Coordinates of C-alpha atoms and ligand atoms in Angstrom, one line a residue:
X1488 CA 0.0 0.0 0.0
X1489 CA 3.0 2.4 0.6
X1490 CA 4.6 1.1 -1.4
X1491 CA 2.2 2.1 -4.1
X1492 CA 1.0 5.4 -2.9
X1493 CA 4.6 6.4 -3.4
X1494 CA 4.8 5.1 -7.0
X1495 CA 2.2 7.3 -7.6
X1496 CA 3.1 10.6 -5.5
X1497 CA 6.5 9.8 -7.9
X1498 CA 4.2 9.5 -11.2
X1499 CA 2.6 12.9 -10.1
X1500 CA 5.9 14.5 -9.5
X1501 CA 7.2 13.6 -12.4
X1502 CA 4.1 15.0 -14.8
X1503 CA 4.4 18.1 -12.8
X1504 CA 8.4 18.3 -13.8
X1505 CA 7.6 17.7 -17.3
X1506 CA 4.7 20.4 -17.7
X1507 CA 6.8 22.6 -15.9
X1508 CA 10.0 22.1 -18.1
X1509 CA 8.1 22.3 -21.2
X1510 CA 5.8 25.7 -20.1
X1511 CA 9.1 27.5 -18.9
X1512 CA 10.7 26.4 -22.1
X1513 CA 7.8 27.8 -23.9
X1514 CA 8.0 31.0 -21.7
X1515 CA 12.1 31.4 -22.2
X1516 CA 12.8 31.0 -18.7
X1517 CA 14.9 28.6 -19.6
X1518 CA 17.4 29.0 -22.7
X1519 CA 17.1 26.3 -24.9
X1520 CA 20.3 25.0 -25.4
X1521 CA 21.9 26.0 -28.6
X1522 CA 22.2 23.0 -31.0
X1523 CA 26.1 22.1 -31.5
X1524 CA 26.8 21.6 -35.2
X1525 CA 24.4 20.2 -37.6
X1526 CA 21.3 20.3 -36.1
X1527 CA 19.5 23.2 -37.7
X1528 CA 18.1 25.8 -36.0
X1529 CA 15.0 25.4 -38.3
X1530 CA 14.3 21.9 -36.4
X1531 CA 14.1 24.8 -32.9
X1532 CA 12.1 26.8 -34.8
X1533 CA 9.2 23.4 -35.4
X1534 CA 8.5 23.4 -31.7
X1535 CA 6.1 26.3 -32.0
X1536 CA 3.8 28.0 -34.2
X1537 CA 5.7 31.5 -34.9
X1538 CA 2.8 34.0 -34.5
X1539 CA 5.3 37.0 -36.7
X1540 CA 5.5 34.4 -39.6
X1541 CA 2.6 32.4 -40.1
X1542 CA 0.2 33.6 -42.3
X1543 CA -3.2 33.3 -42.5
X1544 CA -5.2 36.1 -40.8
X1545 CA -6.8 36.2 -37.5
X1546 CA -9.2 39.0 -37.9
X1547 CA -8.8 42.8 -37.7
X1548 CA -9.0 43.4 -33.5
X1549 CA -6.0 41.0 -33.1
X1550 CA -4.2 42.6 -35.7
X1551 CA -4.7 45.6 -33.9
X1552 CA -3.8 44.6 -30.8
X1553 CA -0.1 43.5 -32.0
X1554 CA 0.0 47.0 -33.6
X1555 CA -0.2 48.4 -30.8
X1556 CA 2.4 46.8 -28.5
X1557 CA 0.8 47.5 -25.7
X1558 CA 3.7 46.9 -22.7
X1559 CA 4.4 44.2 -20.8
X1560 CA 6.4 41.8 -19.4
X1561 CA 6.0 38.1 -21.3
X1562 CA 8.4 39.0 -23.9
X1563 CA 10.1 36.3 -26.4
X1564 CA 13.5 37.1 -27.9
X1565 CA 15.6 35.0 -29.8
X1566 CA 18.4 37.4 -29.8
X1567 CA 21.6 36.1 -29.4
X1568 CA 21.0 32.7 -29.9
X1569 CA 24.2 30.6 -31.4
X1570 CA 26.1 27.7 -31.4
X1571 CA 28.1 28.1 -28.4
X1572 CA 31.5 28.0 -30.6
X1573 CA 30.5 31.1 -32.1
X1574 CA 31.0 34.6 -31.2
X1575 CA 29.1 38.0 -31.2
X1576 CA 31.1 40.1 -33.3
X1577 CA 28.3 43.4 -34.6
X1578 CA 24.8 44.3 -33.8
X1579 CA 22.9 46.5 -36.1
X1580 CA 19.3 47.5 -34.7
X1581 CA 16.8 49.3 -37.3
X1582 CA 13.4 50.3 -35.1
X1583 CA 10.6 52.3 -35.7
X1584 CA 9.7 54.7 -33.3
X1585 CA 7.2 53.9 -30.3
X1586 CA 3.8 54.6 -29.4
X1587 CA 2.7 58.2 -30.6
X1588 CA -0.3 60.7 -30.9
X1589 CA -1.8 60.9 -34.3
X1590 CA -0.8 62.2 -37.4
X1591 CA -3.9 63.9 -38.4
X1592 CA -7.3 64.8 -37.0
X1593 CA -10.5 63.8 -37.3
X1594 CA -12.2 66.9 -38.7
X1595 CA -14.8 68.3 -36.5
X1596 CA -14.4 66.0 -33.4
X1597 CA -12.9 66.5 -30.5
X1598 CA -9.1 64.7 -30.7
X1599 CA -7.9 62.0 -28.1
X1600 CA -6.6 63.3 -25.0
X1601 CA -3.4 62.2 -24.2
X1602 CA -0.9 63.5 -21.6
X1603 CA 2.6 63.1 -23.1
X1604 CA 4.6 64.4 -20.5
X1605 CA 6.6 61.7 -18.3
X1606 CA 5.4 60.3 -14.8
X1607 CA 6.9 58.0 -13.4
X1608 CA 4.3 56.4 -11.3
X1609 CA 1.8 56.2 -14.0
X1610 CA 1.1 53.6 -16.3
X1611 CA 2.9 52.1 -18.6
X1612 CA 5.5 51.2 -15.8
X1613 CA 9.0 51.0 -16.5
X1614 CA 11.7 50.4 -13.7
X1615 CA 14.1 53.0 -15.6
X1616 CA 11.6 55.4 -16.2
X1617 CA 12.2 58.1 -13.4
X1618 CA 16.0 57.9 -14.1
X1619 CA 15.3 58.4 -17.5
X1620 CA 13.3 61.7 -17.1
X1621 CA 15.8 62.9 -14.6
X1622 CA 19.1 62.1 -16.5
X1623 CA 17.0 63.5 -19.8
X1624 CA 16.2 66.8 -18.2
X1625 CA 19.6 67.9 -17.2
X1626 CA 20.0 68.4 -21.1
X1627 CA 22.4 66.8 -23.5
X1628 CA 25.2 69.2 -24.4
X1629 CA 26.7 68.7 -28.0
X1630 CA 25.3 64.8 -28.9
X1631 CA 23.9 65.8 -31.9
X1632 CA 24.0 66.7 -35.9
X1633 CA 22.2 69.4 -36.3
X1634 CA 19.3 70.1 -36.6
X1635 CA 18.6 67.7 -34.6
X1636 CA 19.8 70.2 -31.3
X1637 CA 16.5 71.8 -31.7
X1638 CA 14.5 68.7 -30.7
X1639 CA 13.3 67.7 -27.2
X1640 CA 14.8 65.2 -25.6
X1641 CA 11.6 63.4 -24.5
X1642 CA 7.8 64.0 -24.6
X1643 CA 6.3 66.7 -22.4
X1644 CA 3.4 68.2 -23.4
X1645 CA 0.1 67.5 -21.0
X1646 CA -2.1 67.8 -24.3
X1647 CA 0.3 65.6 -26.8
X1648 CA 1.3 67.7 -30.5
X1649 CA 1.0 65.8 -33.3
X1650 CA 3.4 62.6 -33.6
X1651 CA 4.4 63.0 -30.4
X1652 CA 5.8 60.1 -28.9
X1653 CA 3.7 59.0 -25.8
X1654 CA 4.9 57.5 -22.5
X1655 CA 4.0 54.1 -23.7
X1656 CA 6.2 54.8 -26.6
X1657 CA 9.0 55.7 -24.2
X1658 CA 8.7 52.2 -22.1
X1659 CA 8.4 50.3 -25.3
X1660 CA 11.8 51.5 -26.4
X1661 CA 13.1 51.2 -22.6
X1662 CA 12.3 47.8 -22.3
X1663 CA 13.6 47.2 -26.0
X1664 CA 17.1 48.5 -24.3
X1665 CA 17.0 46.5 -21.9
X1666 CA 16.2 43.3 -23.2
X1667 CA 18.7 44.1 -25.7
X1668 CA 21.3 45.2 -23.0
X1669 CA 20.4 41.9 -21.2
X1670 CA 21.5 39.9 -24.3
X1671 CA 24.3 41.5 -25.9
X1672 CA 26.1 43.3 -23.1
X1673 CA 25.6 41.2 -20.0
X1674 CA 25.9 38.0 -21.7
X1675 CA 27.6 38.7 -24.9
X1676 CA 29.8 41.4 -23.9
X1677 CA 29.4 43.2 -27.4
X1678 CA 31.1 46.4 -25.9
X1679 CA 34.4 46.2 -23.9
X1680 CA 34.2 47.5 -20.7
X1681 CA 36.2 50.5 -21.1
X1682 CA 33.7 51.3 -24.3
X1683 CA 34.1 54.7 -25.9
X1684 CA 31.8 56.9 -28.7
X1685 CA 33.5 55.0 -31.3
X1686 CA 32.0 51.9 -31.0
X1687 CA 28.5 53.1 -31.5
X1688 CA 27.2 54.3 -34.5
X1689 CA 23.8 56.2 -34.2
X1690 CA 21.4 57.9 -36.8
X1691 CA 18.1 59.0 -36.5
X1692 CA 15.2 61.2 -39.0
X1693 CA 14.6 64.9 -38.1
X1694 CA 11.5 64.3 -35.9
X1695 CA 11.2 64.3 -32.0
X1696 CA 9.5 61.0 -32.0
X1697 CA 12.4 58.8 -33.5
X1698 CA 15.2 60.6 -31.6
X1699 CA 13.6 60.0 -28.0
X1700 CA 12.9 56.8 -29.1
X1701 CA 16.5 56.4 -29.9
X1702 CA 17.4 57.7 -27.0
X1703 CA 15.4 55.6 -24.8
X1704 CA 16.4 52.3 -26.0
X1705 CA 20.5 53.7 -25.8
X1706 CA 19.2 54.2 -22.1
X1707 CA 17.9 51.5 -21.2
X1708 CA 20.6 49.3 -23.0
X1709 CA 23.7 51.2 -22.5
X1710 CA 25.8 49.9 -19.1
X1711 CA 26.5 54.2 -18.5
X1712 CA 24.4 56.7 -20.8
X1713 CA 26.9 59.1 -20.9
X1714 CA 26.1 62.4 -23.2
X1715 CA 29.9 62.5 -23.8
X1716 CA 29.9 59.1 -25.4
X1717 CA 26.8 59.5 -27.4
X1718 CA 26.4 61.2 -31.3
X1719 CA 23.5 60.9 -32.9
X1720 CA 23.8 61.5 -37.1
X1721 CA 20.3 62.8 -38.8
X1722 CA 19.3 61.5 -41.5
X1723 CA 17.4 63.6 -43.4
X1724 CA 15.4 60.6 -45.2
X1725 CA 12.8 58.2 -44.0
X1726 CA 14.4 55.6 -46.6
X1727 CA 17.9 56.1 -45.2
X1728 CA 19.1 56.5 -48.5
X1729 CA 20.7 60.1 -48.4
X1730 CA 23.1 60.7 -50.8
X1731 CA 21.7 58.6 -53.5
X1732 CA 17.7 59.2 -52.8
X1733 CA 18.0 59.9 -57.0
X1734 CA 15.9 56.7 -58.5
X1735 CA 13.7 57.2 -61.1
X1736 CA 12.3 53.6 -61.6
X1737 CA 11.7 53.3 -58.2
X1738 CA 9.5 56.2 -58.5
X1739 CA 7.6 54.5 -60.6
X1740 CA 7.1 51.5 -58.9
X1741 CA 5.7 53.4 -56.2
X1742 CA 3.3 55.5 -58.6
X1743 CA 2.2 51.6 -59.8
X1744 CA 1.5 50.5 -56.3
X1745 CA -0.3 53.7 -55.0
X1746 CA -2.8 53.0 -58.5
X1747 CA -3.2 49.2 -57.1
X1748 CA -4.2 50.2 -53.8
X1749 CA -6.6 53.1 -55.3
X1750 CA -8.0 50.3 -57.4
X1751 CA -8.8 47.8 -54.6
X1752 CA -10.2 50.8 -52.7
X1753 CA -13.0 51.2 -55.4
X1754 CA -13.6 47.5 -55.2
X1755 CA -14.7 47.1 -51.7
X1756 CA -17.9 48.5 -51.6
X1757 CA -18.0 48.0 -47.6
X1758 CA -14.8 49.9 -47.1
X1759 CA -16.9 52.7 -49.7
X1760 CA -19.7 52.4 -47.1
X1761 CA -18.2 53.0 -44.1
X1762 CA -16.6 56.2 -45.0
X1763 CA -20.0 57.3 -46.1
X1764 CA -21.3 56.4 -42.8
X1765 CA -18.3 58.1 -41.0
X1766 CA -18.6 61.2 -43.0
X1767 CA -22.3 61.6 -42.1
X1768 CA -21.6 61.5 -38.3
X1769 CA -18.8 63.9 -38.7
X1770 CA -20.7 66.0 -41.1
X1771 CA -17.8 66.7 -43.8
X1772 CA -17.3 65.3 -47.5
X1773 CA -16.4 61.5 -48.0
X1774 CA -13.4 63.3 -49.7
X1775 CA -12.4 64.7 -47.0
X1776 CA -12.4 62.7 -44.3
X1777 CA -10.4 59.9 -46.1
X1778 CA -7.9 62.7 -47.0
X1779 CA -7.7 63.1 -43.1
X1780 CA -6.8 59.4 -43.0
X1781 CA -8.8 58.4 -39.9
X1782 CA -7.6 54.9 -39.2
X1783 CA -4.6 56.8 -38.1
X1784 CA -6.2 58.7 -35.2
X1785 CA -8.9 55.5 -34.7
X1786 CA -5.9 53.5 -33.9
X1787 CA -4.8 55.9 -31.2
X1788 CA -8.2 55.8 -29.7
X1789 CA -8.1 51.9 -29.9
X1790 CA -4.4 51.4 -28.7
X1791 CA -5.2 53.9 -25.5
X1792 CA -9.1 52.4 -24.7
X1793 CA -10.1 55.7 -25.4
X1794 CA -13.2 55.4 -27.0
X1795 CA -13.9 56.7 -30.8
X1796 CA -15.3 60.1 -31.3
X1797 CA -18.9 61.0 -31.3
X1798 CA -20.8 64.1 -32.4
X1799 CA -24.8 64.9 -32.7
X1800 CA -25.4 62.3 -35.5
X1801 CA -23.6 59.6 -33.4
X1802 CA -20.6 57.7 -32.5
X1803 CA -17.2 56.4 -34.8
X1804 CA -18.1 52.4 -33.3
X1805 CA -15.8 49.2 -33.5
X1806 CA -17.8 48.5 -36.6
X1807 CA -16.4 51.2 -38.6
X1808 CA -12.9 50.4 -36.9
X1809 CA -12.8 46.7 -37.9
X1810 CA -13.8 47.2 -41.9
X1811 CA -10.8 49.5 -42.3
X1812 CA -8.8 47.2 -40.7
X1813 CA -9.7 44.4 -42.3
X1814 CA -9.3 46.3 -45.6
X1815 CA -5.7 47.0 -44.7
X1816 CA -5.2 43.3 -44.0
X1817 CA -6.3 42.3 -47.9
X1818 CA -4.5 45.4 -49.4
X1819 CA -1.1 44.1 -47.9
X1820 CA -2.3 41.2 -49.0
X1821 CA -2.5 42.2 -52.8
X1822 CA 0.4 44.2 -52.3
X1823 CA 2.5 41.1 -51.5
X1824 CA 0.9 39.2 -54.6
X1825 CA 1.0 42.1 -57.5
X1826 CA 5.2 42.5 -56.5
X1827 CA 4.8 46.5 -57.5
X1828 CA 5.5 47.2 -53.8
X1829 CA 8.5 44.8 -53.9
X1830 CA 10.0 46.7 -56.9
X1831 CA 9.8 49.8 -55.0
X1832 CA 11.3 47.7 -51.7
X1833 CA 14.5 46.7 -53.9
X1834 CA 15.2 50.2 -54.9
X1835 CA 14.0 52.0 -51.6
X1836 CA 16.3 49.5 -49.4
X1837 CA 19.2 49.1 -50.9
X1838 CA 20.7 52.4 -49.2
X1839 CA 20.7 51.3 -46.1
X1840 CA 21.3 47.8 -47.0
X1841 CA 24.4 48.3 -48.0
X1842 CA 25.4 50.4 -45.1
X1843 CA 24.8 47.7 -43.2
X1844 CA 26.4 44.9 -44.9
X1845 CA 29.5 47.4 -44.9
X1846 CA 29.7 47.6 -41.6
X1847 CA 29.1 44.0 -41.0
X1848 CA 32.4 43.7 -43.6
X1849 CA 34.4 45.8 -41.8
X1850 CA 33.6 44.4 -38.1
X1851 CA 34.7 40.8 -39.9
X1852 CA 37.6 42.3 -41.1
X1853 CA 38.6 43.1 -37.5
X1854 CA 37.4 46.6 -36.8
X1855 CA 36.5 47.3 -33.5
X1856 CA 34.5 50.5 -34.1
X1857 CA 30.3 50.7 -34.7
X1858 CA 29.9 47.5 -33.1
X1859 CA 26.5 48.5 -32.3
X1860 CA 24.6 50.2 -35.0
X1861 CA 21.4 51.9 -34.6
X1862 CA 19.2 53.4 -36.7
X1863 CA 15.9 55.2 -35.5
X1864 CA 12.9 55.2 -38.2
X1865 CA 10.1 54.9 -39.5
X1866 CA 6.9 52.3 -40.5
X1867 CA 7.9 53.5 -44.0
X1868 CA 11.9 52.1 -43.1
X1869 CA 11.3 49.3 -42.2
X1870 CA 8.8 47.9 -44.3
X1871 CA 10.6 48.0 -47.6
X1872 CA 13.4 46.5 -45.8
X1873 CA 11.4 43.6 -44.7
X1874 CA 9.8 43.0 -48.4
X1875 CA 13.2 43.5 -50.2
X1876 CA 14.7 40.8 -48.0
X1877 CA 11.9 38.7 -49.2
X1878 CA 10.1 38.2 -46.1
X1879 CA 6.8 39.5 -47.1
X1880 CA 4.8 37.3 -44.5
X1881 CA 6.3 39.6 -42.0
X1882 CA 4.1 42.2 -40.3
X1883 CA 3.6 45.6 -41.0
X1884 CA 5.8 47.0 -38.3
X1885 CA 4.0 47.7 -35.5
X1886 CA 4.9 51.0 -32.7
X1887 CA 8.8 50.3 -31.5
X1888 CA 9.4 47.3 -34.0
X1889 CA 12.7 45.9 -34.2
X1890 CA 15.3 44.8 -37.1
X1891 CA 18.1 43.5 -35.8
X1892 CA 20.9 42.0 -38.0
X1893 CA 23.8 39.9 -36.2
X1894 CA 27.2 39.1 -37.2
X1895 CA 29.1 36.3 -35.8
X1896 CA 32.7 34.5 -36.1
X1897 CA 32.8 30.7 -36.0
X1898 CA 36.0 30.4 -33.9
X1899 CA 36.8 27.2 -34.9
X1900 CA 37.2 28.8 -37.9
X1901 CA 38.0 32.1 -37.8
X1902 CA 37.7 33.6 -40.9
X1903 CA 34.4 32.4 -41.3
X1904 CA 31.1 34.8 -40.5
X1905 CA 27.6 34.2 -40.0
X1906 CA 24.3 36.4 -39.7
X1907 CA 21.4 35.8 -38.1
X1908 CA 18.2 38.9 -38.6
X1909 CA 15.2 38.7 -36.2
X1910 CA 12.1 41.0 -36.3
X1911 CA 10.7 41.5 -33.4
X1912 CA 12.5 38.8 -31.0
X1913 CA 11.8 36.1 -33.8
X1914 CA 14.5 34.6 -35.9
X1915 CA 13.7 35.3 -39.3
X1916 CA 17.1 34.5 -41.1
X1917 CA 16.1 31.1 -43.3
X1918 CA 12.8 33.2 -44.4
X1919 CA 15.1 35.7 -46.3
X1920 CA 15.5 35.2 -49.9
X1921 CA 19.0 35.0 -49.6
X1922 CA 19.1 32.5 -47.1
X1923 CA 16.0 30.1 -47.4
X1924 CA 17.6 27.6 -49.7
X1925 CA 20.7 27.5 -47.5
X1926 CA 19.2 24.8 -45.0
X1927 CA 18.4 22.0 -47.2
X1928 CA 22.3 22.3 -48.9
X1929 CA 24.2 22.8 -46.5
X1930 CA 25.3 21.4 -43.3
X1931 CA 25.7 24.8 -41.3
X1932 CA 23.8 26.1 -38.7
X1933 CA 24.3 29.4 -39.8
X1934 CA 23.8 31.7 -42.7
X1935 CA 26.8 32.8 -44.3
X1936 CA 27.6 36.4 -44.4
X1937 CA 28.8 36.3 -48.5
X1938 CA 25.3 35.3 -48.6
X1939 CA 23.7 39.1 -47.3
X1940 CA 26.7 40.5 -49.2
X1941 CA 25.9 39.0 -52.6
X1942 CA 22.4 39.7 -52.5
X1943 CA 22.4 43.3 -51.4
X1944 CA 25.5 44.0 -53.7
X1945 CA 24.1 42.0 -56.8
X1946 CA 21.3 39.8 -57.1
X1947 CA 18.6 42.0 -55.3
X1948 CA 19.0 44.2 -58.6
X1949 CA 18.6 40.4 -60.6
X1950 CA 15.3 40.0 -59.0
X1951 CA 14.1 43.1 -60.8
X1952 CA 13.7 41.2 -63.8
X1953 CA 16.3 43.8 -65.8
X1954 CA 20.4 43.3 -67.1
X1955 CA 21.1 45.5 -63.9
X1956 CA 23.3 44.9 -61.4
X1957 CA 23.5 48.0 -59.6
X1958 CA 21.8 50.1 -57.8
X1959 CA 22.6 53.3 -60.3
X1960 CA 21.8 51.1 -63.8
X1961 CA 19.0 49.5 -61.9
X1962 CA 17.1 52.9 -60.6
X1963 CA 17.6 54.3 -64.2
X1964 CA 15.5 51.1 -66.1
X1965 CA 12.5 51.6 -67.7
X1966 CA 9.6 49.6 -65.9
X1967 CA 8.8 46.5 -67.4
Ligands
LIG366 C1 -10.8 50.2 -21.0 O1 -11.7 51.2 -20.5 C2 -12.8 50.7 -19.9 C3 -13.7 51.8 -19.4 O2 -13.6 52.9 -20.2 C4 -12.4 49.8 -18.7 O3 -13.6 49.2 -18.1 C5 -11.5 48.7 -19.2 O4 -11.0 47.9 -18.2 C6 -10.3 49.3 -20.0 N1 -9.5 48.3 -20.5 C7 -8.2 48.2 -20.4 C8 -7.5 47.1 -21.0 O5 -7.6 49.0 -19.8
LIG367 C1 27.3 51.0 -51.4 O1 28.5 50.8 -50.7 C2 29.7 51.1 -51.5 C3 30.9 50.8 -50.6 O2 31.1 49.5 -50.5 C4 29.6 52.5 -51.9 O3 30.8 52.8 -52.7 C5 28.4 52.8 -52.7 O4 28.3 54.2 -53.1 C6 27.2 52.4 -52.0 N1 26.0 52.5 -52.8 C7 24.8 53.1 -52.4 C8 23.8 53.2 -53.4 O5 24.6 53.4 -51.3

């Protein structure tokens, strides 16, 4: 009888040990350990469904919901993630700015309100928040290109502006830092300890939103934020491209792409509906409210529970909300089938492609300098990165998205690199066109960095469909 009621207390135990292993796997509480050689990390990867990925669409709210990014603290990350013979050698981060007021207004209703200033003790929480304020306050002294010395340093308006990045944005980009920081300076030790200005290269647009942003993730990933140590370029394009923003055909594509989505506007006699609808409780033009772009400012509403406007002739509902949603969903959808959009990708992307894959060749060549890159943008940055390096499944990017392209030294063999990109936490590298093929050839674990170079230097101009292979023949050939 003991005997057997201790067989079974075992038995218990034992299904509790296993559930608990496998949900704190699932969680990341535990690392998974990193395969040795061979095993692919695509055979990881099988364990779960990969929600950044998969396709298929799980309705407009959902949607949404990722959008918005709302905080908290269940995070997954696959950053930093190798086979333990290899090491970290660059880190280049491309994000989009967090959480901000609208764009536009809803003519003739009354606009969110929104406190942007900083308080610590309100939510979204962040542990580094108060220090943050406090070491942004005391001003910055010389950090910066100009213009960028005219900006604020962080939100503080009690009725937001315009694009003003919210305190939800700021956490976003503080806990970004500090997962990052976690990662690749605690356990990678990316920067030496004595780290100067030189090993960080930083660029940013012109606008308040993406330099705070900026300068909350350097805060919360940075071991000392110290002004002295910190320069922040400007860019004066969203694409990143200055210098050689000149591309005719890429013009085009984009003139193309604009005419499909005007196209499969007319078609979707809902979507029509709805504005006409919205327009009558707002009392303006059909015309004029779409040229005021409401989804924008809805989205604000939705991301802040704040509910949607309402005037005499009634109330903006969830109704309203989830067919322009939904619309958005199927016109990325087309987008992603009619290839216009991928055209305009190629051409828009290769800038800051190839700044990156230069600095990835020079930190393999041994440089120690701009170890960590980062590069503060837009929704309209990052998404013709994502299609140009062919993964179209991926989401639009939501508030504080992340790009985050790795470089790593086998040191078993040392003049041997590897890159690994993730979007958002998930590791994206065998979706790119440049390295999907490269698991079922070859025996590494890894995808070889001639393999970014190639493609970015040549044969992203190949998939064009034209003779071109580069960027200056390529932007000047007539669309096909
Ligand atoms: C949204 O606001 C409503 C009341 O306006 C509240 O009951 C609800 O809990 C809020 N939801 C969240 C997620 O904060
Ligand atoms: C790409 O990088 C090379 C340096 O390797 C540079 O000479 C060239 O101008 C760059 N091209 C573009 C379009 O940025």
């Amino acid at each position: 009888m003991l005997f057997r009621n201790r067989f079974l207390l075992l038995l218990a135990l034992a299904a509790l040990l296993a559930f608990l292993s496998l949900s704190l796997q699932f969680f990341h509480l535990i690392p998974v350990s990193a395969p040795k050689n061979g095993a692919s990390s695509k055979s990881r990867k099988r364990i779960m469904p990969d929600p950044v990925m998969e396709p298929g669409v799980p309705g407009p709210i959902h949607e949404a919901l990722l959008y918005c990014n709302i905080p908290n603290v269940a995070e997954r990350s696959m950053e930093g993630h190798a086979p333990h013979h290899f090491k970290l050698i660059s880190v280049q981060v491309l994000i989009r700015h967090g959480d901000r007021y609208p764009l536009y207004t809803i003519p003739k209703t009354k606009r969110p309100e929104i406190d942007c200033t900083l308080v610590a003790n309100r939510k979204p929480y962040h542990p580094k928040l108060e220090a943050f304020i406090s070491h942004m306050s005391k001003g910055s002294g010389t950090s910066f290109e100009s213009p960028l010395n005219s900006l604020p340093l962080y939100p503080n308006h009690p009725l937001c502006e315009m694009g003003e990045l919210t305190q939800t944005g700021v956490v976003q980009h503080l806990q970004n830092g500090q997962l990052l920081r976690d990662i690749y300076v605690k356990k990678h030790k990316l920067l030496p300890t004595d780290w100067s200005a030189d090993q960080l290269y930083l660029e940013t647009t012109g606008k308040s939103r993406t330099l705070q942003s900026g300068l909350a993730l350097l805060y919360g990933f940075l071991p000392d934020f110290d002004w002295k140590k910190i320069y922040f370029r400007h860019q004066p394009s969203a694409l990143f491209c200055s210098g050689s923003c000149y591309c005719p055909l890429r013009n085009q594509y984009l003139k193309k792409e604009q005419h499909r989505q005007y196209l499969l506007r007319l078609k979707n006699s809902q979507l029509e509906k709805t504005y006409g609808d919205m327009a009558r409780i707002v009392d303006i033009p059909t015309t004029q409210l779409r040229a005021a772009n409401p989804i924008d400012s809805l989205l604000c509403h939705f991301c802040h529970n704040i509910s949607f406007p309402c005037t005499k002739n009634g109330c903006i509902d969830m109704g309203h909300f989830k067919v322009i949603k939904m619309h958005q969903i199927e016109d990325e959808k087309e987008r992603r089938e009619m290839k216009l959009y991928l055209g305009y990708s190629l051409l828009g992307a290769h800038p800051i492609l190839n700044q990156t894959v230069n600095r990835m060749q020079r930190a393999a060549e041994g440089r120690k300098d701009e170890i960590f890159a980062l590069y503060s943008a837009h929704d309209v940055t990052l998404s013709p990165v994502l299609s140009a390096l062919g993964l179209s499944e991926a989401r639009f990017p939501r508030f504080a998205a992340r790009l985050i392209f790795e470089l790593w030294q086998d040191r078993e063999k040392p003049s041997e690199h590897s890159v690994r990109i993730l979007y958002n936490g998930v590791d994206v590298t065998f979706h790119t066109s440049f390295c999907q093929d490269h698991h079922r050839h070859s025996p590494k674990p890894m995808c070889p960095l001639e393999n970014l170079v190639h493609f970015v230097k040549r044969d992203m101009f190949v998939a064009l469909d034209g003779s071109s292979t580069n960027y200056y023949d390529a932007c000047h050939m007539e669309v096909v």
